[in-house]
Coordinates of C-alpha atoms and ligand atoms in Angstrom, one line a residue:
X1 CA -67.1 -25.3 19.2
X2 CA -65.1 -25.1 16.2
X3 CA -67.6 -25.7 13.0
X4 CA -66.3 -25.6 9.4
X5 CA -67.9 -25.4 6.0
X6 CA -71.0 -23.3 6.9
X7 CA -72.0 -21.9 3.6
X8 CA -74.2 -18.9 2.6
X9 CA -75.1 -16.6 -0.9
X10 CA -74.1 -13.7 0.5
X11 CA -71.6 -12.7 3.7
X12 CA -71.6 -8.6 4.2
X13 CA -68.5 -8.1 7.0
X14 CA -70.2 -5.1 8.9
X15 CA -73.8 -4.0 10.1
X16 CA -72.7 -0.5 9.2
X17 CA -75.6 1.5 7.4
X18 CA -73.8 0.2 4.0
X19 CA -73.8 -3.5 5.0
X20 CA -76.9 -3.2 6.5
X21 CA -79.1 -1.2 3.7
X22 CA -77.1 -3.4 1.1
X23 CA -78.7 -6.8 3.3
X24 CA -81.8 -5.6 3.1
X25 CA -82.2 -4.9 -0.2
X26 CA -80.5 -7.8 -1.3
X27 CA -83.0 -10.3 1.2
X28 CA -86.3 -8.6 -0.2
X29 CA -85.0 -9.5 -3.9
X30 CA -84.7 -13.2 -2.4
X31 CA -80.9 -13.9 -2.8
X32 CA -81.1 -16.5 -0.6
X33 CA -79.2 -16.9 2.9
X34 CA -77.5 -13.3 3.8
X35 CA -75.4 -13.3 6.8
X36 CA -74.1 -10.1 8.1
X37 CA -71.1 -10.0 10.3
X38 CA -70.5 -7.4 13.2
X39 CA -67.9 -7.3 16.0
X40 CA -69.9 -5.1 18.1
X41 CA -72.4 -6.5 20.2
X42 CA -74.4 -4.5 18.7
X43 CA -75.1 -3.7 14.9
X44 CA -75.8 -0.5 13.2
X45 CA -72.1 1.1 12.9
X46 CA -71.0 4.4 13.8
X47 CA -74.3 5.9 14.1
X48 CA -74.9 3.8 17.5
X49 CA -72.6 5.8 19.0
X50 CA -73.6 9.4 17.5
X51 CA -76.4 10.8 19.8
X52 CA -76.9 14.2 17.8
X53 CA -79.7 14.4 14.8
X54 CA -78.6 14.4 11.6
X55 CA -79.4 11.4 10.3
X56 CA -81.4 9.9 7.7
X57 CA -82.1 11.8 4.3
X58 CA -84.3 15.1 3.7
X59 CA -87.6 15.3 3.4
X60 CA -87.6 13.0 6.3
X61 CA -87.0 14.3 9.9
X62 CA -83.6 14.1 10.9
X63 CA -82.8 11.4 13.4
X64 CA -80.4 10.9 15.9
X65 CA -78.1 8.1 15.1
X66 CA -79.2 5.4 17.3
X67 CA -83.0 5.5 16.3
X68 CA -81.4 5.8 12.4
X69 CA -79.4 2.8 13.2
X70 CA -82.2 0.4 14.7
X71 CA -84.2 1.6 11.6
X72 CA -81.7 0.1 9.4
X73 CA -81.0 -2.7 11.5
X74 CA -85.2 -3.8 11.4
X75 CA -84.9 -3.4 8.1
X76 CA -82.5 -5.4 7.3
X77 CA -83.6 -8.6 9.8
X78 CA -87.3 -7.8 8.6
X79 CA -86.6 -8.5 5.1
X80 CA -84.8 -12.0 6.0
X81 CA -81.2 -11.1 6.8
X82 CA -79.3 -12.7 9.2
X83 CA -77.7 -10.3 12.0
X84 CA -75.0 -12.0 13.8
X85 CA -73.1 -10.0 16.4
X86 CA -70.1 -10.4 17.9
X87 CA -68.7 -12.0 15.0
X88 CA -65.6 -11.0 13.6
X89 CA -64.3 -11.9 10.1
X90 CA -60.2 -12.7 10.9
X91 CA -59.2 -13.3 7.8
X92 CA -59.7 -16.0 4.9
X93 CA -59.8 -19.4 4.1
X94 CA -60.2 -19.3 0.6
X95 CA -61.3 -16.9 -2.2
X96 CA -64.9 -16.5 -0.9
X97 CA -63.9 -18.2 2.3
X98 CA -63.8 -16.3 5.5
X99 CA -62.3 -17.1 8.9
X100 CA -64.9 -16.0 11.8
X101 CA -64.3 -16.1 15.6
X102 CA -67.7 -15.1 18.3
X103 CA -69.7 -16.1 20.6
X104 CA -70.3 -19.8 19.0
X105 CA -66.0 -20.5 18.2
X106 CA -64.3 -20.3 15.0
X107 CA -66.0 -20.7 11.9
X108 CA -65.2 -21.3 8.2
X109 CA -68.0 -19.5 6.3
X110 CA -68.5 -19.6 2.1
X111 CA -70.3 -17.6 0.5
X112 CA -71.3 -17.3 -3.4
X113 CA -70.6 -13.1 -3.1
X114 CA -68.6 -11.5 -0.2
X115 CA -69.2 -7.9 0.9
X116 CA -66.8 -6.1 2.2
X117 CA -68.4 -2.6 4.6
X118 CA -66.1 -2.8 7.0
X119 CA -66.2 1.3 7.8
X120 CA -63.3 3.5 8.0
X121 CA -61.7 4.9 11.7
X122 CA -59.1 8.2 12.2
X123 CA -56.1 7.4 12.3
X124 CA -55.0 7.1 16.2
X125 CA -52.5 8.7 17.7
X126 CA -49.7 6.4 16.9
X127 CA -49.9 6.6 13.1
X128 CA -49.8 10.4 13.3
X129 CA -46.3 9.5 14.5
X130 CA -46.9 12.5 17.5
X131 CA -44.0 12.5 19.4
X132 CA -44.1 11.9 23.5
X133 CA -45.3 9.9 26.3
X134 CA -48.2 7.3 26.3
X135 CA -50.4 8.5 29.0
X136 CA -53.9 7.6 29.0
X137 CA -56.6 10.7 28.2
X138 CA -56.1 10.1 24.1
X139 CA -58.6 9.2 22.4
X140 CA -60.0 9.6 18.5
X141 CA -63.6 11.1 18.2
X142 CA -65.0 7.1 17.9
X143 CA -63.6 6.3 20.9
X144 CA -64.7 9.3 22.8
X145 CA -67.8 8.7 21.6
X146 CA -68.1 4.9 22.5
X147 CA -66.7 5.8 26.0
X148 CA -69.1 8.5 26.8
X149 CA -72.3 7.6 25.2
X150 CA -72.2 3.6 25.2
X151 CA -70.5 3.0 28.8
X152 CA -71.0 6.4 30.3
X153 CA -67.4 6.7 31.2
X154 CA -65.9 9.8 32.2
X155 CA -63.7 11.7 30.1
X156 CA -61.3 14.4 31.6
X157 CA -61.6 18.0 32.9
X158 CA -59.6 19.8 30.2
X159 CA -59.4 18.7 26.4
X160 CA -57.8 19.6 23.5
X161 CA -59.5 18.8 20.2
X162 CA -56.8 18.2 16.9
X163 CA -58.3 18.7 13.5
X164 CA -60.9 21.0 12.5
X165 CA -62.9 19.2 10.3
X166 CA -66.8 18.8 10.8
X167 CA -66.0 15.6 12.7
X168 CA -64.6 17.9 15.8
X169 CA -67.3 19.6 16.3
X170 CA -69.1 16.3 17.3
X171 CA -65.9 15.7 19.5
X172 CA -66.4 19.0 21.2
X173 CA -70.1 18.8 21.9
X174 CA -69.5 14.9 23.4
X175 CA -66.5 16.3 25.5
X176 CA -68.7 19.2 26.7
X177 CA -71.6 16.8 27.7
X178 CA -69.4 14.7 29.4
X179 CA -68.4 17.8 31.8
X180 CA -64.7 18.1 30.5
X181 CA -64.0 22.3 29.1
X182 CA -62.6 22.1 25.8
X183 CA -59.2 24.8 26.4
X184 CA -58.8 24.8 22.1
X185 CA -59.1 23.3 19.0
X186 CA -55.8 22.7 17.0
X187 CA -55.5 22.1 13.2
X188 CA -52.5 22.6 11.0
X189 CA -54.4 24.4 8.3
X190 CA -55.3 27.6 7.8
X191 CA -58.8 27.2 8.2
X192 CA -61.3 25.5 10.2
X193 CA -64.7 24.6 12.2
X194 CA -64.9 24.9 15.5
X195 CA -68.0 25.3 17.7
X196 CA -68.7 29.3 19.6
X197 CA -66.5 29.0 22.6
X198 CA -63.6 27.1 22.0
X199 CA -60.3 28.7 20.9
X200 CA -59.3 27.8 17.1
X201 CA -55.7 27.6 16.7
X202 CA -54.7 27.4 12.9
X203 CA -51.6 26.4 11.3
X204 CA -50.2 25.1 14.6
X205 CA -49.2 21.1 14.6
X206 CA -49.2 19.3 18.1
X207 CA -45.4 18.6 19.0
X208 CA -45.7 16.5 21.9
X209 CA -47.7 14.9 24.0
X210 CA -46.4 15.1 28.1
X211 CA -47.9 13.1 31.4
X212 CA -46.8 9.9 32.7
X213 CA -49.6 8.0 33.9
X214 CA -52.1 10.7 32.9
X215 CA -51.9 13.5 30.1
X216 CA -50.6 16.4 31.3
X217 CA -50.3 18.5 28.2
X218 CA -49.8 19.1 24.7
X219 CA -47.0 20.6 23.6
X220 CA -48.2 23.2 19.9
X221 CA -45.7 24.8 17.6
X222 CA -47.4 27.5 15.6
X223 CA -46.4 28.6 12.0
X224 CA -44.2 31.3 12.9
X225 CA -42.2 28.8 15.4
X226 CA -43.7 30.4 18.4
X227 CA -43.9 27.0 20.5
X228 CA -46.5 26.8 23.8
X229 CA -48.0 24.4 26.2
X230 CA -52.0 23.8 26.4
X231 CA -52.5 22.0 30.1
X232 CA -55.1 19.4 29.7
X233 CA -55.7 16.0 30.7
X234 CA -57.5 14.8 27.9
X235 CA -56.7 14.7 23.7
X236 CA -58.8 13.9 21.2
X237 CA -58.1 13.1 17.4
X238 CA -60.4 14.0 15.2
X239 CA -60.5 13.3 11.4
X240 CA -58.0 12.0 9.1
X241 CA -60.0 9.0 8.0
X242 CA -58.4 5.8 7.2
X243 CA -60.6 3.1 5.2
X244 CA -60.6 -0.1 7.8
X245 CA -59.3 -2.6 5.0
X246 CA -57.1 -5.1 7.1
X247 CA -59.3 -7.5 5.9
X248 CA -58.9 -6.6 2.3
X249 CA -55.0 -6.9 3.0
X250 CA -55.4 -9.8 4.0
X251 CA -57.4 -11.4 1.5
X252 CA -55.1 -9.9 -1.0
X253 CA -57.6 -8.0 -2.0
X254 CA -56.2 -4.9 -4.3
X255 CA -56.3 -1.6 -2.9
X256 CA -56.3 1.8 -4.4
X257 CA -53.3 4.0 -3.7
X258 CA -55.2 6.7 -3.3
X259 CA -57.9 6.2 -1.1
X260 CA -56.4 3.0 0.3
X261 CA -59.6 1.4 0.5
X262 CA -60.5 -1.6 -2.2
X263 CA -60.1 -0.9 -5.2
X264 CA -63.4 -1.4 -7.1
X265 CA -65.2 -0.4 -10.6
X266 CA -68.4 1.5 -10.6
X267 CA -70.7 -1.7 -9.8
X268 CA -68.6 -2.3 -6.6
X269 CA -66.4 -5.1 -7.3
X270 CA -63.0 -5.2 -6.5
X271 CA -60.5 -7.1 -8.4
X272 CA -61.1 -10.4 -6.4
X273 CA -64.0 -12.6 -8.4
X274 CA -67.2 -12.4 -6.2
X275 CA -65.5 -9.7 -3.5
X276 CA -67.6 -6.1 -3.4
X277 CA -66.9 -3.4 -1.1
X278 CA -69.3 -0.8 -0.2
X279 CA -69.6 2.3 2.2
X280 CA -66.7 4.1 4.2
X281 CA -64.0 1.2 3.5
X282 CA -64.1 2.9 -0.3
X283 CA -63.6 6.1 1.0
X284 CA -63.0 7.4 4.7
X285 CA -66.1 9.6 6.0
X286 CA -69.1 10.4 3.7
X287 CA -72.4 10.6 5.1
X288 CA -74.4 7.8 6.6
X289 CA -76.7 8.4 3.6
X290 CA -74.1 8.2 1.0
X291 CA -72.6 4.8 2.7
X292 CA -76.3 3.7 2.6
X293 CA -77.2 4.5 -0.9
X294 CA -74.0 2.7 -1.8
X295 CA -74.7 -0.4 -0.3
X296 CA -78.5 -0.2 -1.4
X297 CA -77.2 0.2 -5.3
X298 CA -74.6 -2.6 -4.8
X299 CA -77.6 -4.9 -4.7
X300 CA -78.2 -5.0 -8.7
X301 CA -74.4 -6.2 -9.4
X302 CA -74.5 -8.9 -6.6
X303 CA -77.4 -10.1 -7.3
X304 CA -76.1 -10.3 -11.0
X305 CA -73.1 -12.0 -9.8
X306 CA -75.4 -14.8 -7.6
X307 CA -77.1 -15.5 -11.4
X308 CA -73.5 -15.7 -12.9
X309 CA -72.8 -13.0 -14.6
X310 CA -68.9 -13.0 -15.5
X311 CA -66.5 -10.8 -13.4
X312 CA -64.8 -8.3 -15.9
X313 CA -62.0 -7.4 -16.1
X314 CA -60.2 -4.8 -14.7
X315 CA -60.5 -2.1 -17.3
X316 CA -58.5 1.6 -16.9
X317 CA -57.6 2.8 -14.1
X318 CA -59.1 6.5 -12.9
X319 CA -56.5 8.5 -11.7
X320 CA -56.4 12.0 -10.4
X321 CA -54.0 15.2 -10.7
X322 CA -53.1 17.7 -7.7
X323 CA -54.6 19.2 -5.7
X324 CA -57.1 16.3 -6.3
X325 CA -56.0 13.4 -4.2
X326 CA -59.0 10.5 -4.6
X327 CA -61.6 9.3 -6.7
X328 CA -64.3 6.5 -6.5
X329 CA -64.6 4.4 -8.2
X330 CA -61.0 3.7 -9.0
X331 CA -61.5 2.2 -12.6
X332 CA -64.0 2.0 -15.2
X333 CA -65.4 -1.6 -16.3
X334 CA -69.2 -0.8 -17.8
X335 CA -70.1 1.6 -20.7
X336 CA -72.9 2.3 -18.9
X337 CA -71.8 4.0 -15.3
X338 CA -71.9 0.3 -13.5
X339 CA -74.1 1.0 -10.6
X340 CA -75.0 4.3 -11.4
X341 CA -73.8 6.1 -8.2
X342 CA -72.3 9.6 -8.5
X343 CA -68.4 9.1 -9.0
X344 CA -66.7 10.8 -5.4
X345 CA -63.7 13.3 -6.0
X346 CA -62.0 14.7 -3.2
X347 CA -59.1 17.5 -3.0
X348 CA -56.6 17.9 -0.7
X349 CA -57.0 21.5 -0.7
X350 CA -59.8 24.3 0.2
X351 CA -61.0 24.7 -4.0
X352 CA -63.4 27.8 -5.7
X353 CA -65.5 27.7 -8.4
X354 CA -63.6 24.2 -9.8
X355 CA -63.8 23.2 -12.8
X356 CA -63.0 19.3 -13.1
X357 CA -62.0 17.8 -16.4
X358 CA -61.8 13.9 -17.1
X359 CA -59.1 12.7 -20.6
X360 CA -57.7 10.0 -21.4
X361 CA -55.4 9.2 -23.9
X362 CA -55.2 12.7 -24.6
X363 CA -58.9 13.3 -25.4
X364 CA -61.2 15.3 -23.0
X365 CA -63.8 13.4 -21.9
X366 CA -65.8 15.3 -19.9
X367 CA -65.5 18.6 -18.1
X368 CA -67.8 20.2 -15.5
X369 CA -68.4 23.2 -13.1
X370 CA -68.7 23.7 -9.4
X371 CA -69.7 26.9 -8.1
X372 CA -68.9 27.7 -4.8
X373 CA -66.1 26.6 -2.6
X374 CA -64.8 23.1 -1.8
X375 CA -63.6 21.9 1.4
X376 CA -61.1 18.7 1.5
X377 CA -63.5 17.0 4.0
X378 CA -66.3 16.9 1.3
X379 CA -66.1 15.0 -2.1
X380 CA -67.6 16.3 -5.0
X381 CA -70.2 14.8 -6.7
X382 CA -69.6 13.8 -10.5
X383 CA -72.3 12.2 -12.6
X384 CA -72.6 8.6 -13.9
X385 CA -72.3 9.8 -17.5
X386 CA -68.6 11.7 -16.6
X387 CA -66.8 8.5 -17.4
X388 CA -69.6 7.1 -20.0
X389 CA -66.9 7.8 -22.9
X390 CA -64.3 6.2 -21.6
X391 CA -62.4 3.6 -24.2
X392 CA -62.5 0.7 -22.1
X393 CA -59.2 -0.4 -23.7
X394 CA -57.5 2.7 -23.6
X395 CA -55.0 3.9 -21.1
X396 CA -55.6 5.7 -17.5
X397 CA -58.6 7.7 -17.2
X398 CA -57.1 11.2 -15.4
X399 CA -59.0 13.5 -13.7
X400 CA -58.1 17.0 -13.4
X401 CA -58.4 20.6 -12.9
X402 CA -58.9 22.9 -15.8
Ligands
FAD525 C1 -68.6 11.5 15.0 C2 -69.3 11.2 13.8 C3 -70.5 11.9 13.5 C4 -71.2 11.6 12.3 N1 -72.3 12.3 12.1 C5 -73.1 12.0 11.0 C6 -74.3 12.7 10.7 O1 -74.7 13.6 11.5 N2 -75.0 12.4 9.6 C7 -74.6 11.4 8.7 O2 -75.3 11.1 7.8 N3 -73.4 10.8 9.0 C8 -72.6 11.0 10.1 N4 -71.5 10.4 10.3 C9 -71.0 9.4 9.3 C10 -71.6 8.0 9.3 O3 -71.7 7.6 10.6 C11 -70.9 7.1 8.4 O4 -70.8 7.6 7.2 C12 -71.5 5.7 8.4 O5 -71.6 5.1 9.6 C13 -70.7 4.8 7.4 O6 -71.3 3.5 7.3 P1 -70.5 2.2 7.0 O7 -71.5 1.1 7.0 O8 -69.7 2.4 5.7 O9 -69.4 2.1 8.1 P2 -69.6 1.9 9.7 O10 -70.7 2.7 10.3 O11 -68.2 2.3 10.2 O12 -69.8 0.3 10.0 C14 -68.9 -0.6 9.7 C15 -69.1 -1.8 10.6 O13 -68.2 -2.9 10.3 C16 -67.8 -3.5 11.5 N5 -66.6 -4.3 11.2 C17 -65.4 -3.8 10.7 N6 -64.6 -4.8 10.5 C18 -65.2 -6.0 10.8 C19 -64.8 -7.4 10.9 N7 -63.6 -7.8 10.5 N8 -65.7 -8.3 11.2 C20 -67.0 -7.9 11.6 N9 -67.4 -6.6 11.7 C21 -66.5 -5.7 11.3 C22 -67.6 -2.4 12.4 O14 -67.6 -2.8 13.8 C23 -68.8 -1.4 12.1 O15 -69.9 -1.7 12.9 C24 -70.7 10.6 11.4 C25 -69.6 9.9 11.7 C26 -68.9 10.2 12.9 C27 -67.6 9.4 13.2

């Protein structure tokens, strides 16, 4: 079947918690037909695959992610969303045209607003540019995951973990249920989490992967140029998150250099007319929570855009100094803080007692403290009101260390 012109108010590409919560909200505030798209068979994102508690938001009890998932995914069909799954978006037909391909053939779908929450993934193997053979036992933590707890797959006897960020620590626990030892967690920084019982090994890069057929080893040179071999069949690679925006590319849809997700003002609208992006595409990993609240506050502006509201335009950028490395949003359109989500800042390196400062044009802006340290896995939180001064016809907005 091949049907064309199917039209719609609203398309969201991704039942992630972001396209998901941003459906619901947007159904219950009658916006008309909302389609959501999802290439799983299944909707509800990452969190289907993460059977450990920890999500949802305090005061409530943590869930695991599965139930948190089909809680979001109700809501979302309960309000009067449309779920379709294994539907993929392939690319576009038109500004707020987008190719599909599922179960029912290719389709042409319009839409009045297009969402972007397409999720971020780690980077695999091959664009860490690691050196070796291509045996099979290497995985990323997603795929681990999806192997172990959504097709019970076996895994290996012996893994090695790369990356310490919180992520591996899922990694480890999902390799140790599935029966495989964990012989050591590797991470080229200094510091690191790793779970009681398996080896850390800081500052230490993997060299090369070795095994044809299977994975025989991974080959570690440490700072000091002490080299080594850790036998193992299995290799997982954890962190290092990439937003997913082929999509975006290929709607020629700007991104931001920095986080290499859309680029989008504080309302969550990229520089395409009618195209918002929400959730981990913005940003690589942030909690489930955060990817939710995002899509939940996107709501206003979309609906805002259904009753015409003009797209603005594209107003300073905000830009950051080392050892800062990304912000979102990436530029400043409303007086008012747009959507009113906290502005995200991340740093590339472990920080103390930080004190961030936003100028522009030479004027300081804003400046605020952070007590305690900062990891370069979590963002800091800056309020609405830290770009509320900006001249929006001024130059770059830069954020900095004092
Ligand atoms: C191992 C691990 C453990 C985690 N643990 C926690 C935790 O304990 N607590 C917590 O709060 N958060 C946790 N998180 C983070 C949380 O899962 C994410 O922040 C959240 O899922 C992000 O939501 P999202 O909607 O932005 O993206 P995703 O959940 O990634 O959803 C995006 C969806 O878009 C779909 N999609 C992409 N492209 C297309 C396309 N072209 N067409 C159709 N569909 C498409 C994808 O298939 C996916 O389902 C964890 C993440 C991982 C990886």
């Amino acid at each position: 079947m091949n049907r064309t012109g199917v039209l719609v108010d609203v398309l969201v590409i991704g039942a992630g918690p972001a396209g998901l919560a941003l459906a619901a909200r947007l159904a219950g505030a009658g916006a008309g037909r909302v389609e959501v798209l999802e290439r799983e068979q299944e909707a509800g994102g990452v969190p289907r695959h993460c059977h450990h508690r920890g999500f949802g938001r305090p005061p409530r009890p943590w869930l695991r992610g599965p139930a948190y998932a089909r809680q979001l995914v109700e809501a979302a069909v309960g309000a009067g969303a449309v779920v379709r799954t294994g539907v993929t978006a392939t690319g576009w037909a038109g500004p707020l045209c987008l190719e599909t391909t599922g179960p029912g053939g290719l389709e042409r779908i319009t839409a009045r607003a297009v969402v972007l929450a397409t999720g971020a993934r780690e980077r695999p193997r091959s664009a860490r540019l690691v050196p070796g053979s291509r045996p099979a036992g290497v995985l990323t933590t997603g795929e681990l995951q999806q192997s172990v707890h959504l097709y019970g797959q076996s895994v290996g006897r012996r893994a090695v973990v790369v990356g310490a960020e919180p992520v591996a620590r899922h990694a480890v626990r999902t390799l140790r249920r599935a029966g495989a030892e964990v012989v050591a967690v590797v991470t080229d920084r200094s510091r690191g989490v790793a779970p009681a019982g398996a080896p850390l090994l800081t500052n230490t890069t993997v060299a090369q992967l070795r095994g044809r057929g299977r994975l025989s080893g991974v080959a570690v040179r440490h700072e000091d140029g002490r080299t080594g071999v850790l036998a193992c069949d299995t290799v997982v690679f954890t962190g290092d998150w990439i937003p997913d925006h082929e999509l975006a590319r290929r709607g020629g849809v700007a991104l931001d250099p920095g986080t290499r997700g859309p680029c989008v003002d504080a309302s969550f609208r990229t520089k395409a007319p009618g195209v918002f992006a929400v959730g981990n595409t913005l940003h690589g990993i942030e909690r489930a929570a955060t990817a939710a609240a995002e899509g939940a506050a996107a709501a206003t502006p979309v609906l805002a855009r259904l009753a015409g509201a003009p797209w603005p335009d594209a107003g300073p950028p905000l830009v950051v100094r080392a050892p800062l490395v990304w912000v979102v949003p990436n530029r400043v359109t409303d007086a008012t803080g747009g959507a009113g989500r906290p502005l995200l800042l991340r740093s590339g390196t472990p920080l103390n007692g930080t004190v961030v400062t936003v100028r522009q044009d030479g004027r300081r802006l804003w400046r605020g403290w952070f007590p305690g340290p900062v990891s370069p896995s979590r963002s800091l939180w800056l309020p609405p009101s830290s770009t509320h001064r900006v001249d929006r016809a001024g130059g770059p907005v830069v954020m900095g260390l004092a």
